[in-house]
Coordinates of C-alpha atoms in Angstrom, one line a residue:
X818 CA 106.2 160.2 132.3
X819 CA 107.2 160.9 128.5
X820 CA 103.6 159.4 127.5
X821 CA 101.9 160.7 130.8
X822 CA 102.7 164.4 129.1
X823 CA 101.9 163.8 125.5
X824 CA 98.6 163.1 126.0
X825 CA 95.9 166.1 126.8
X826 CA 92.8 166.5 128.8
X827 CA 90.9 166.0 125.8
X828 CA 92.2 162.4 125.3
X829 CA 91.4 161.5 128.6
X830 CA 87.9 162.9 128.7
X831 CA 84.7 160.9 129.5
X832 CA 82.6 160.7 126.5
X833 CA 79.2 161.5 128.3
X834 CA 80.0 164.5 130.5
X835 CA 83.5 165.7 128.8
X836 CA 85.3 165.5 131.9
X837 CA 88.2 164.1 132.6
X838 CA 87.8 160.7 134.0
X839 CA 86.3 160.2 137.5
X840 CA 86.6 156.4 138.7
X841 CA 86.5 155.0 134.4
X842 CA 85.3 151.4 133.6
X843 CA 86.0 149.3 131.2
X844 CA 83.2 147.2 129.4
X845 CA 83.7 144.4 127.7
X846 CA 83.7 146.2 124.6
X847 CA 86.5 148.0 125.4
X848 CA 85.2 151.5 125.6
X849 CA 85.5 153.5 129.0
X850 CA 83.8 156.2 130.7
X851 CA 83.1 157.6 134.6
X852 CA 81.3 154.6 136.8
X853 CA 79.0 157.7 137.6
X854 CA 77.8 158.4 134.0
X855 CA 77.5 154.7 133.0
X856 CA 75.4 154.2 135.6
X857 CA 73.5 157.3 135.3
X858 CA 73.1 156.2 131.4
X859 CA 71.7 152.3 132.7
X860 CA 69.1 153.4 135.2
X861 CA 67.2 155.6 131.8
X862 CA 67.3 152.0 130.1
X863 CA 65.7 148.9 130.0
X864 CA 69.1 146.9 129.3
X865 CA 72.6 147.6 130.1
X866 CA 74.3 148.8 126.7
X867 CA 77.3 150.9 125.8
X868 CA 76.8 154.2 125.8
X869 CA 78.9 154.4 122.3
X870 CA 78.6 151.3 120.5
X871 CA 75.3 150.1 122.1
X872 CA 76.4 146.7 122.4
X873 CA 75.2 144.6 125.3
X874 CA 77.2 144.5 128.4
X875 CA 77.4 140.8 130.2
X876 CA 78.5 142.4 133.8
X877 CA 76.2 144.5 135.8
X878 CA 79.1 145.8 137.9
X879 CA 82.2 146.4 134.7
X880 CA 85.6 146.5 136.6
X881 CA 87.6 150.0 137.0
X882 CA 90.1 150.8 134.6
X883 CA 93.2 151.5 136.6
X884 CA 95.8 152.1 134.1
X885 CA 93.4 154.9 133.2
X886 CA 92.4 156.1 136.3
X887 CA 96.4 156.8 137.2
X888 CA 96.8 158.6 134.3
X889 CA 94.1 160.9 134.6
X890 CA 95.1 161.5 138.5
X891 CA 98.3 162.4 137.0
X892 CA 96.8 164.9 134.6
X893 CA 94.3 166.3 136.9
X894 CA 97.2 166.6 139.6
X895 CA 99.5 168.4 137.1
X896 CA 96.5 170.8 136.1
X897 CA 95.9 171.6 140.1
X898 CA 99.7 172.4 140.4
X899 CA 99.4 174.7 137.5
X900 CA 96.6 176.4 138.3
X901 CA 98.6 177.0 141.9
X902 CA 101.4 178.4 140.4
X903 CA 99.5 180.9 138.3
X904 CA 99.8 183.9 139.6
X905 CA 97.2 186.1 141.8
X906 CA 98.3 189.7 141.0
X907 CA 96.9 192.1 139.1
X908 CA 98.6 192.6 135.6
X909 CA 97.9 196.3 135.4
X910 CA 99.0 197.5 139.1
X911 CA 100.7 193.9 140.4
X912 CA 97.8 193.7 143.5
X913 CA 96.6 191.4 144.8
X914 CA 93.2 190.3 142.8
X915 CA 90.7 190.4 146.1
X916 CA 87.5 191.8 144.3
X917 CA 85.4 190.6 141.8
X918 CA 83.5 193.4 139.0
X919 CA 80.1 192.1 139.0
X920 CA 79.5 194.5 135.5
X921 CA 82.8 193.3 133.5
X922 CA 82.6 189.7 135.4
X923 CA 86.5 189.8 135.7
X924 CA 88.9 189.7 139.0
X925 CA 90.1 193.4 139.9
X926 CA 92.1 194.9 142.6
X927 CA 92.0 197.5 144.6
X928 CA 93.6 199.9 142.2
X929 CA 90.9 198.5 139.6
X930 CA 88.1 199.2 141.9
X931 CA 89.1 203.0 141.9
X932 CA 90.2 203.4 138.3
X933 CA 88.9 205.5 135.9
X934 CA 87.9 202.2 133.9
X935 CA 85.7 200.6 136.6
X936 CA 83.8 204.1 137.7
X937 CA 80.2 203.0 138.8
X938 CA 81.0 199.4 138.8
X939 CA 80.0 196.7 141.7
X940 CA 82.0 194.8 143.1
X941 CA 81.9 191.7 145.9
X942 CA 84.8 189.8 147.4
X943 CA 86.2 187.2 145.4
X944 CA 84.4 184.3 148.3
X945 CA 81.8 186.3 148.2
X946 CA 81.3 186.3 144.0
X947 CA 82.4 182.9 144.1
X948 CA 79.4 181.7 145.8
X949 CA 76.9 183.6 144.1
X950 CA 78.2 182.9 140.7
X951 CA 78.4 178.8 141.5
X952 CA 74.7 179.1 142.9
X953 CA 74.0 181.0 139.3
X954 CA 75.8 178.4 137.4
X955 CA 74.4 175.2 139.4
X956 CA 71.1 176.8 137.7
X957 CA 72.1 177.0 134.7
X958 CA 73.3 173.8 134.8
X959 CA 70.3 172.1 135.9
X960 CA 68.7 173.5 133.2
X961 CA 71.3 172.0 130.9
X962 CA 71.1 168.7 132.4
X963 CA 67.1 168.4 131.9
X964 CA 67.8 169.7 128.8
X965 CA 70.0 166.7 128.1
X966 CA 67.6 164.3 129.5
X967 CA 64.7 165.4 127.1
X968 CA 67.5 165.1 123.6
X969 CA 68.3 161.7 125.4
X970 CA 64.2 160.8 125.5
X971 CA 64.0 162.0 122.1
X972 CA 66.9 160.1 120.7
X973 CA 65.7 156.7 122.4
X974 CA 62.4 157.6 120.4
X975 CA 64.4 158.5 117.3
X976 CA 66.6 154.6 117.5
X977 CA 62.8 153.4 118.2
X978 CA 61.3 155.0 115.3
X979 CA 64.4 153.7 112.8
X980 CA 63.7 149.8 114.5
X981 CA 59.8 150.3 113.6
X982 CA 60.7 151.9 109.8
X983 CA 62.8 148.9 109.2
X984 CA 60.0 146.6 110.7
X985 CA 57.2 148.3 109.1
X986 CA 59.3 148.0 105.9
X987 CA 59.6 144.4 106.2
X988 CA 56.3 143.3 107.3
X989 CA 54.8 145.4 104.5
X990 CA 57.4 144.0 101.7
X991 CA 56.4 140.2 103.2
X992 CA 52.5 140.8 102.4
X993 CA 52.7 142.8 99.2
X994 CA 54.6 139.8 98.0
X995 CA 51.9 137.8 99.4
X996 CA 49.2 139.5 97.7
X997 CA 50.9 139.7 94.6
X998 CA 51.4 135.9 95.0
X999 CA 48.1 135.2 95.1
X1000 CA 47.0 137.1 91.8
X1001 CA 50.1 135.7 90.1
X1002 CA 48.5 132.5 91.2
X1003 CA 45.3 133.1 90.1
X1004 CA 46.3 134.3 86.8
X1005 CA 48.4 131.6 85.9
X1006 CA 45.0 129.2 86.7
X1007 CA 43.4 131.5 84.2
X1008 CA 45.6 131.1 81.9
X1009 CA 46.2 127.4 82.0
X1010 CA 42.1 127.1 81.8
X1011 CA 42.0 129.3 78.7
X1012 CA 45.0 127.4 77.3
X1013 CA 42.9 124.2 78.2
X1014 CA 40.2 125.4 76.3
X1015 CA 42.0 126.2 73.4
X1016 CA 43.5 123.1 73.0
X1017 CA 40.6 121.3 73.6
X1018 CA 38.7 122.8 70.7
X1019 CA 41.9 122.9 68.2
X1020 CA 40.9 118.7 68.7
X1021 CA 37.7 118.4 68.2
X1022 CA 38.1 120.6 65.2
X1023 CA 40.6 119.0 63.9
X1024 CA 39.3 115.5 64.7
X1025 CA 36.2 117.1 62.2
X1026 CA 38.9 117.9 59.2
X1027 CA 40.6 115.0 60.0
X1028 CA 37.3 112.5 59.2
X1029 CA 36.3 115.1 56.1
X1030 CA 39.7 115.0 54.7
X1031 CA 39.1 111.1 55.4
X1032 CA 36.0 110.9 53.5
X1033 CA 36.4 113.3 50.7
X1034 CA 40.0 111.5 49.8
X1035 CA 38.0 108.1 49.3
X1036 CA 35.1 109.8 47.0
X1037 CA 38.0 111.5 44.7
X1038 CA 39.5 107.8 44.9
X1039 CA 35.8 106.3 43.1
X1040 CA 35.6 109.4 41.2
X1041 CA 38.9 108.7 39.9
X1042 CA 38.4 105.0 39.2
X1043 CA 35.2 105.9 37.3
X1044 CA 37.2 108.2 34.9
X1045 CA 39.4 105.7 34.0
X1046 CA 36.7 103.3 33.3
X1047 CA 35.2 105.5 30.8
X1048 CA 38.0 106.3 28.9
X1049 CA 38.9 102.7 28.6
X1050 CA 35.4 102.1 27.0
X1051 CA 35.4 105.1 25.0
X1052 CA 38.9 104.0 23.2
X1053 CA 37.9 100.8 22.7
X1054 CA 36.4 99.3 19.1
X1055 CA 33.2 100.3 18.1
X1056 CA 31.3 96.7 18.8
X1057 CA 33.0 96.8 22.2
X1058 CA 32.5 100.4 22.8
X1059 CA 28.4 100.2 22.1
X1060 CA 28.6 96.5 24.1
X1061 CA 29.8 98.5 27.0
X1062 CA 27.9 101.9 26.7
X1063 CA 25.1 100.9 28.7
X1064 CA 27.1 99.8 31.5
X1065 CA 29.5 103.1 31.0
X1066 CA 27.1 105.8 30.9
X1067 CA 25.6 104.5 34.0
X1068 CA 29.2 104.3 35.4
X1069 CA 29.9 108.0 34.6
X1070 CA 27.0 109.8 36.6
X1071 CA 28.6 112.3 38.8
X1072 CA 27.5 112.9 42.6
X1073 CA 24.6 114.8 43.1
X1074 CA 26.2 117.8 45.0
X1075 CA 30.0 118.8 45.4
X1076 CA 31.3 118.5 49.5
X1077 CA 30.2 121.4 51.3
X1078 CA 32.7 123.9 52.3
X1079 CA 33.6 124.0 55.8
X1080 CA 31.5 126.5 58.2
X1081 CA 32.6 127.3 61.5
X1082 CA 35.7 124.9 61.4
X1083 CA 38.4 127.5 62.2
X1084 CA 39.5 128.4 65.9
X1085 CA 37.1 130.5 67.4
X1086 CA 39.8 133.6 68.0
X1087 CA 37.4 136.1 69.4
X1088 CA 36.4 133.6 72.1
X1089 CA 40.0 133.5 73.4
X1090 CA 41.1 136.5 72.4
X1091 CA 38.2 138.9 72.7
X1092 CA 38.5 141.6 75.3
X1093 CA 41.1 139.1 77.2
X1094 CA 42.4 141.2 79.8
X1095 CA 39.0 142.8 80.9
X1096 CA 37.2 139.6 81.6
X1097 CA 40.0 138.5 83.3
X1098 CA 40.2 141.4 85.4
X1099 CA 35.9 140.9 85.4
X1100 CA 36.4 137.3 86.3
X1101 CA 39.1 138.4 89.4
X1102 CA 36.2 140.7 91.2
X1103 CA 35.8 136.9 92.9
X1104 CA 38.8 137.1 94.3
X1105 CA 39.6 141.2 95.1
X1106 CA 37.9 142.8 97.6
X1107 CA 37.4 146.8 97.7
X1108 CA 37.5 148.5 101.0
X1109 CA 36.0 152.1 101.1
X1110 CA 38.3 152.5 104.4
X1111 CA 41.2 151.4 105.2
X1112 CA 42.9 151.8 109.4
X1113 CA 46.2 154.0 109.5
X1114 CA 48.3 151.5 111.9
X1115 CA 50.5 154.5 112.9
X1116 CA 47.4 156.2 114.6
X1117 CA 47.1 153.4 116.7
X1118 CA 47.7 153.1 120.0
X1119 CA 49.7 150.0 121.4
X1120 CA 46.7 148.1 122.9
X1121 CA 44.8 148.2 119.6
X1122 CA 45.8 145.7 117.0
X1123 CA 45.2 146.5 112.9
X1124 CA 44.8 142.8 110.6
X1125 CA 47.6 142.8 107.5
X1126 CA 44.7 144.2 105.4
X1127 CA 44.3 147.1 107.5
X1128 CA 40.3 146.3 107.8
X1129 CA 40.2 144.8 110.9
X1130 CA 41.0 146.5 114.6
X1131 CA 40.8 144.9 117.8
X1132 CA 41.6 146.0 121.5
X1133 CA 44.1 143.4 123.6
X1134 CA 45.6 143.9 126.7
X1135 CA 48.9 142.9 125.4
X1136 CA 50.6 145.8 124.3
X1137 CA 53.0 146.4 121.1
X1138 CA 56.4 148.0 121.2
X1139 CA 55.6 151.0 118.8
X1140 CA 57.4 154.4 118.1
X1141 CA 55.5 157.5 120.3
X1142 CA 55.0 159.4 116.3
X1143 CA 52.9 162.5 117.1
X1144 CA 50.2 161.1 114.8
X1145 CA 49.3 158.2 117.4
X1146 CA 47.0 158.2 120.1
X1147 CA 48.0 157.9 123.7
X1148 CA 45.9 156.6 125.9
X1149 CA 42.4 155.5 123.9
X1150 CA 41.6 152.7 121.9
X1151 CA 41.0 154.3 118.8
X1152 CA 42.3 154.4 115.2
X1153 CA 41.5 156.9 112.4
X1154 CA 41.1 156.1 108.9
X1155 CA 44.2 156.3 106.2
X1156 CA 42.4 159.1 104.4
X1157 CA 40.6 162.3 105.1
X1158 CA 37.9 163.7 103.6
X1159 CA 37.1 167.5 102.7
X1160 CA 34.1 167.6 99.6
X1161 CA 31.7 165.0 98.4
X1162 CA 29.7 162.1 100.1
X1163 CA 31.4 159.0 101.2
X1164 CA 30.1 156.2 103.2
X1165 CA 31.3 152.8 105.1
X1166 CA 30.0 149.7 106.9
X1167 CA 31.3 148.2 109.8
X1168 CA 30.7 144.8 111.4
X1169 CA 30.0 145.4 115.2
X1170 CA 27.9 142.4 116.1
X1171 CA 28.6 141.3 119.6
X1172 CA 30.9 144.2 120.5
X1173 CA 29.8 145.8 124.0
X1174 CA 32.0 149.1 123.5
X1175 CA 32.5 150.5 120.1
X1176 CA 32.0 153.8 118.9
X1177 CA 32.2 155.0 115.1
X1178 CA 32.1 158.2 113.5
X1179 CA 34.4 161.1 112.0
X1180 CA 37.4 162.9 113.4
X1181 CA 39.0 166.5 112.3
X1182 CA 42.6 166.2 111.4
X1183 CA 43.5 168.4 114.3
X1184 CA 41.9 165.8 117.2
X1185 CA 43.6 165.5 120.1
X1186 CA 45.9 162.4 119.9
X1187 CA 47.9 163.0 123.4
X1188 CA 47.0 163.2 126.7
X1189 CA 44.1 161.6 129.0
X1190 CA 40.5 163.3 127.8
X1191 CA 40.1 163.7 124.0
X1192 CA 38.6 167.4 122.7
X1193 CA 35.3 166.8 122.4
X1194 CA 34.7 169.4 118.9
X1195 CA 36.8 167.4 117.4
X1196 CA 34.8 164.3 116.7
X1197 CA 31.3 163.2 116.3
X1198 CA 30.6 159.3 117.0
X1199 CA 27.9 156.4 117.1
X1200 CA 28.4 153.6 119.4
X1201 CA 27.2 151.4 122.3
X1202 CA 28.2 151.0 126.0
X1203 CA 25.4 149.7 128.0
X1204 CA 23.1 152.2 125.6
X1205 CA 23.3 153.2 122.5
X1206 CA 25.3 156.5 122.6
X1207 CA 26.3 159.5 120.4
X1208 CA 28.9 162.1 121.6
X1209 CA 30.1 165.9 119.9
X1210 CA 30.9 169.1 120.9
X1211 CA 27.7 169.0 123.3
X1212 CA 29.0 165.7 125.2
X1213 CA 27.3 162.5 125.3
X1214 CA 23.6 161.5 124.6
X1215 CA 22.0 158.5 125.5
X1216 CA 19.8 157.5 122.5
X1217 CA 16.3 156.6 123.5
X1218 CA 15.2 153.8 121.1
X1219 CA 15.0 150.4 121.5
X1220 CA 18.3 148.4 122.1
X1221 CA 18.1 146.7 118.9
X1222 CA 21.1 144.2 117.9
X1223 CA 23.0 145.5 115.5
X1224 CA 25.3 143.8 113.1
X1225 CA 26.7 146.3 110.9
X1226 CA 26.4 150.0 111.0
X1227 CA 27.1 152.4 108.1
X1228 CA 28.9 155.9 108.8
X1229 CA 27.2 158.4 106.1
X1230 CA 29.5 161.7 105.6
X1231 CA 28.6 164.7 103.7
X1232 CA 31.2 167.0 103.6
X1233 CA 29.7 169.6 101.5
X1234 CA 26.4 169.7 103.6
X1235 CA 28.0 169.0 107.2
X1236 CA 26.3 165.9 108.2
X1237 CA 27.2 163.0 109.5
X1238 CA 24.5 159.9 109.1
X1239 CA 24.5 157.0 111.3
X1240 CA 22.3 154.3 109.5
X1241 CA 21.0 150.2 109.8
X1242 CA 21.7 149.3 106.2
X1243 CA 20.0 145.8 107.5
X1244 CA 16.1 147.8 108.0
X1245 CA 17.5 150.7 106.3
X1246 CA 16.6 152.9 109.1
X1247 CA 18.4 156.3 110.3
X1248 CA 19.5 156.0 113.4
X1249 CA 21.2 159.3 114.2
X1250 CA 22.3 162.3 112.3
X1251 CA 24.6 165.7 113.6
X1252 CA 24.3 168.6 111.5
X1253 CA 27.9 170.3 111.5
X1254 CA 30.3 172.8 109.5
X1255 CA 33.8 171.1 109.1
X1256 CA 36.6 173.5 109.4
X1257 CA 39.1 171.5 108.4
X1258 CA 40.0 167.8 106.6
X1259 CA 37.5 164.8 108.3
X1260 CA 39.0 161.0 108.6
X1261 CA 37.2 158.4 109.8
X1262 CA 37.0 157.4 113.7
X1263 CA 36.7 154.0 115.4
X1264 CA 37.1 153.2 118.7
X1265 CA 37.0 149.2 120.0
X1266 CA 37.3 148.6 124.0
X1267 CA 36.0 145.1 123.8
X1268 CA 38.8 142.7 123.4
X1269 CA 36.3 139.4 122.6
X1270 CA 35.3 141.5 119.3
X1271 CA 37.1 143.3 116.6
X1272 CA 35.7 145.7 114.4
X1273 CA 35.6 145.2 110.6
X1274 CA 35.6 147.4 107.4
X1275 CA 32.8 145.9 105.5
X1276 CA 34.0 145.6 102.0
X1277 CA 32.0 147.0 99.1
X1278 CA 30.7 145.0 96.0
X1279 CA 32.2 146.1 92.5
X1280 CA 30.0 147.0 89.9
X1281 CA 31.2 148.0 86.3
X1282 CA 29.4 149.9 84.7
X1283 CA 29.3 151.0 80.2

């Protein structure tokens, strides 16, 4: 009994409805809480978790925590005794409390009822308020509980949004390192090549100085051997000396010409050297593509699938687990571009080839991205569906020309003049063109219901330009 009584209400209260226990369980993590709750908490989930520590639970059915249970009997019994023993009179006159004020919301007696203090007041029976009040509460109530329901929904989206962060975080981390593996790569090729060359040229050039070095050391060796023959005629006797002369003076005729000096022998510097990292970063357009338009994967919606490079979209049936964000779209199979657009002219291509159900176009910031029928002022498209089709503010139009095959169609956007260009870049041909005023920031728009055939962000070729 000594630890029956040191321990309060508070200690033995359920940690989902903050009553006292009602029939508590024990998981296997050893947390507790009302059967009632728990199982209220597992039918708004997928899996059976812990309503604290959100580890899994291995039983469907946890067992009842009796040691628990009796104590909170105990305490609940000693509150009811308590609350028996209070006392029922009035504190003022010492009647018996039989009313209710319905103005002050506090027990009265008779006395009360006639007092000075309650002149004007309504009253009801105290059954009578009871009821009324419970009925008022149960409302309110209700209201609270729905209210919980919706912070619970939102919570499970918040745990769901944190999971995606850390996978988005992840998956993005993995392919930058990718990416920057690849240029690493082909700069160390580079490199080696131009290292490659250099060396290559430092041996023939020095091969060349090797065999003039060669031949110039063996004419100073006959140059030198003719000196000493003349001096050893020229200090000999006189008979000898003039006996010789002939012989010496032909002896001691120098070359006709002194070596040339060395042109063009030296390490061509500029070559390797010259404007290095710009015709490295010139000789990497091979490698580096440009996009004009890149997808923003958090506009899509879970049936529609955006490639690594964020080029590439493509409608499945299999779904992804993604966060519900406000900026993705519900129930359609379109994505909008990464950026908007408010001034200049900007254009795109996209791949459509053998799609059967594609649209393109142009989408106001503010377009609806929830619900089952998208605002139709908010976008103006291109695309096919049986016919070629455009659809704005005015609904869709059937286009009237020839069902030509198209492989690639470019998006033409004019923010400043309020069109919006739908072109063949392959026969240079206009296709279609609204004539708007944009009230607000413009992203691009594509939509993809054919699962055989993505749609693709044409890149652009790079050009430089002095």
């Amino acid at each position: 009994m000594a630890l029956r009584s040191s321990l309060s209400e508070e200690d033995l209260s359920c940690p989902i409805c903050y009553e006292v226990f009602s029939d508590p369980v024990l998981l296997s993590c050893a947390h507790s809480m009302c059967r009632a709750c728990l199982e209220r908490f597992w039918r708004e989930r997928v899996t059976r978790e812990c309503p604290i520590c959100r580890r899994r639970s291995s039983r469907s059915d946890p067992p009842s925590n009796l040691v628990l249970k009796n104590l909170c009997e105990a305490v609940l019994q000693q509150r009811s005794l308590a609350e028996s023993s209070e006392s029922d009179l009035c504190r003022l006159h010492g009647e018996k409390l039989k009313l209710f004020c319905l103005d002050d919301e506090e027990l009265a007696c008779v006395v009360c009822r006639d007092s000075r203090t309650h002149t004007g007041h309504h009253f009801r029976p105290i059954e009578e308020a009871a009821v009324d009040l419970k009925e008022n509460l149960k409302t309110k109530l209700k209201s609270l509980n729905e209210k919980l329901e919706v912070y619970e929904q939102i919570w499970m989206s918040y745990n769901q949004t944190a999971e995606h962060i850390k996978s988005q975080a992840q998956h993005t981390e993995r392919l930058v390192k990718q990416e920057f593996r690849r240029l690493r790569q082909f700069l160390q090729h580079e490199e080696e090549a131009r290292i490659s060359a250099l060396r290559e040229e430092e041996a023939r050039k020095s091969r060349a100085m090797v065999k003039k070095i060669g031949d110039l050391s063996t004419a100073i060796s006959v140059l030198s051997d003719k000196v000493k023959s003349v001096r050893k005629t020229m200090g000999a006797g006189n008979l000898s000396f003039l006996q010789g002369y002939k012989a010496a003076i032909k002896s001691a005729q120098c070359p006709p010409q002194d070596p040339r000096r060395v042109s063009g022998g030296l390490i061509d510097q500029p070559e390797h050297l010259g404007n290095l990292a710009f015709r490295v970063w010139e000789k990497m357009q091979t490698i580096v593509q440009y996009s004009p338009v890149t997808l923003d994967p958090n506009t899509a919606p879970p049936c529609v699938w955006i490639s690594d490079d964020l080029t590439c979209l493509s409608y499945r049936e299999e779904v992804q687990q993604v966060p519900d964000n406000t900026e993705r779209f519900e129930c359609y199979q379109c994505v909008l571009g990464s950026e908007g657009f408010d001034s200049g002219t900007h254009s795109w291509d996209v791949e459509v080839k053998d799609s059967g159900h594609w649209y393109v176009g142009v989408a106001l910031e503010s377009i609806q991205r929830k619900g089952e029928a998208l605002d139709q002022n908010t976008y103006w498209d291109f695309g096919f569906y049986g016919d070629f089709k455009v659809d704005s503010g005015s609904g869709p139009q059937i286009l009237s020309f020839p069902k030509e095959k198209l492989e690639r169609i470019r998006v033409k956007l004019d923010c400043d003049r309020g069109t919006v260009a739908f072109i063949d870049p392959a026969h240079s041909k206009q296709l279609y063109q609204f004539k708007t005023r944009f009230s607000e920031r413009v992203y691009p728009y594509f939509w993809n219901a054919d699962g055989a055939h993505p749609l693709r962000i044409l890149p652009e070729k790079i050009s430089v330009t002095f």
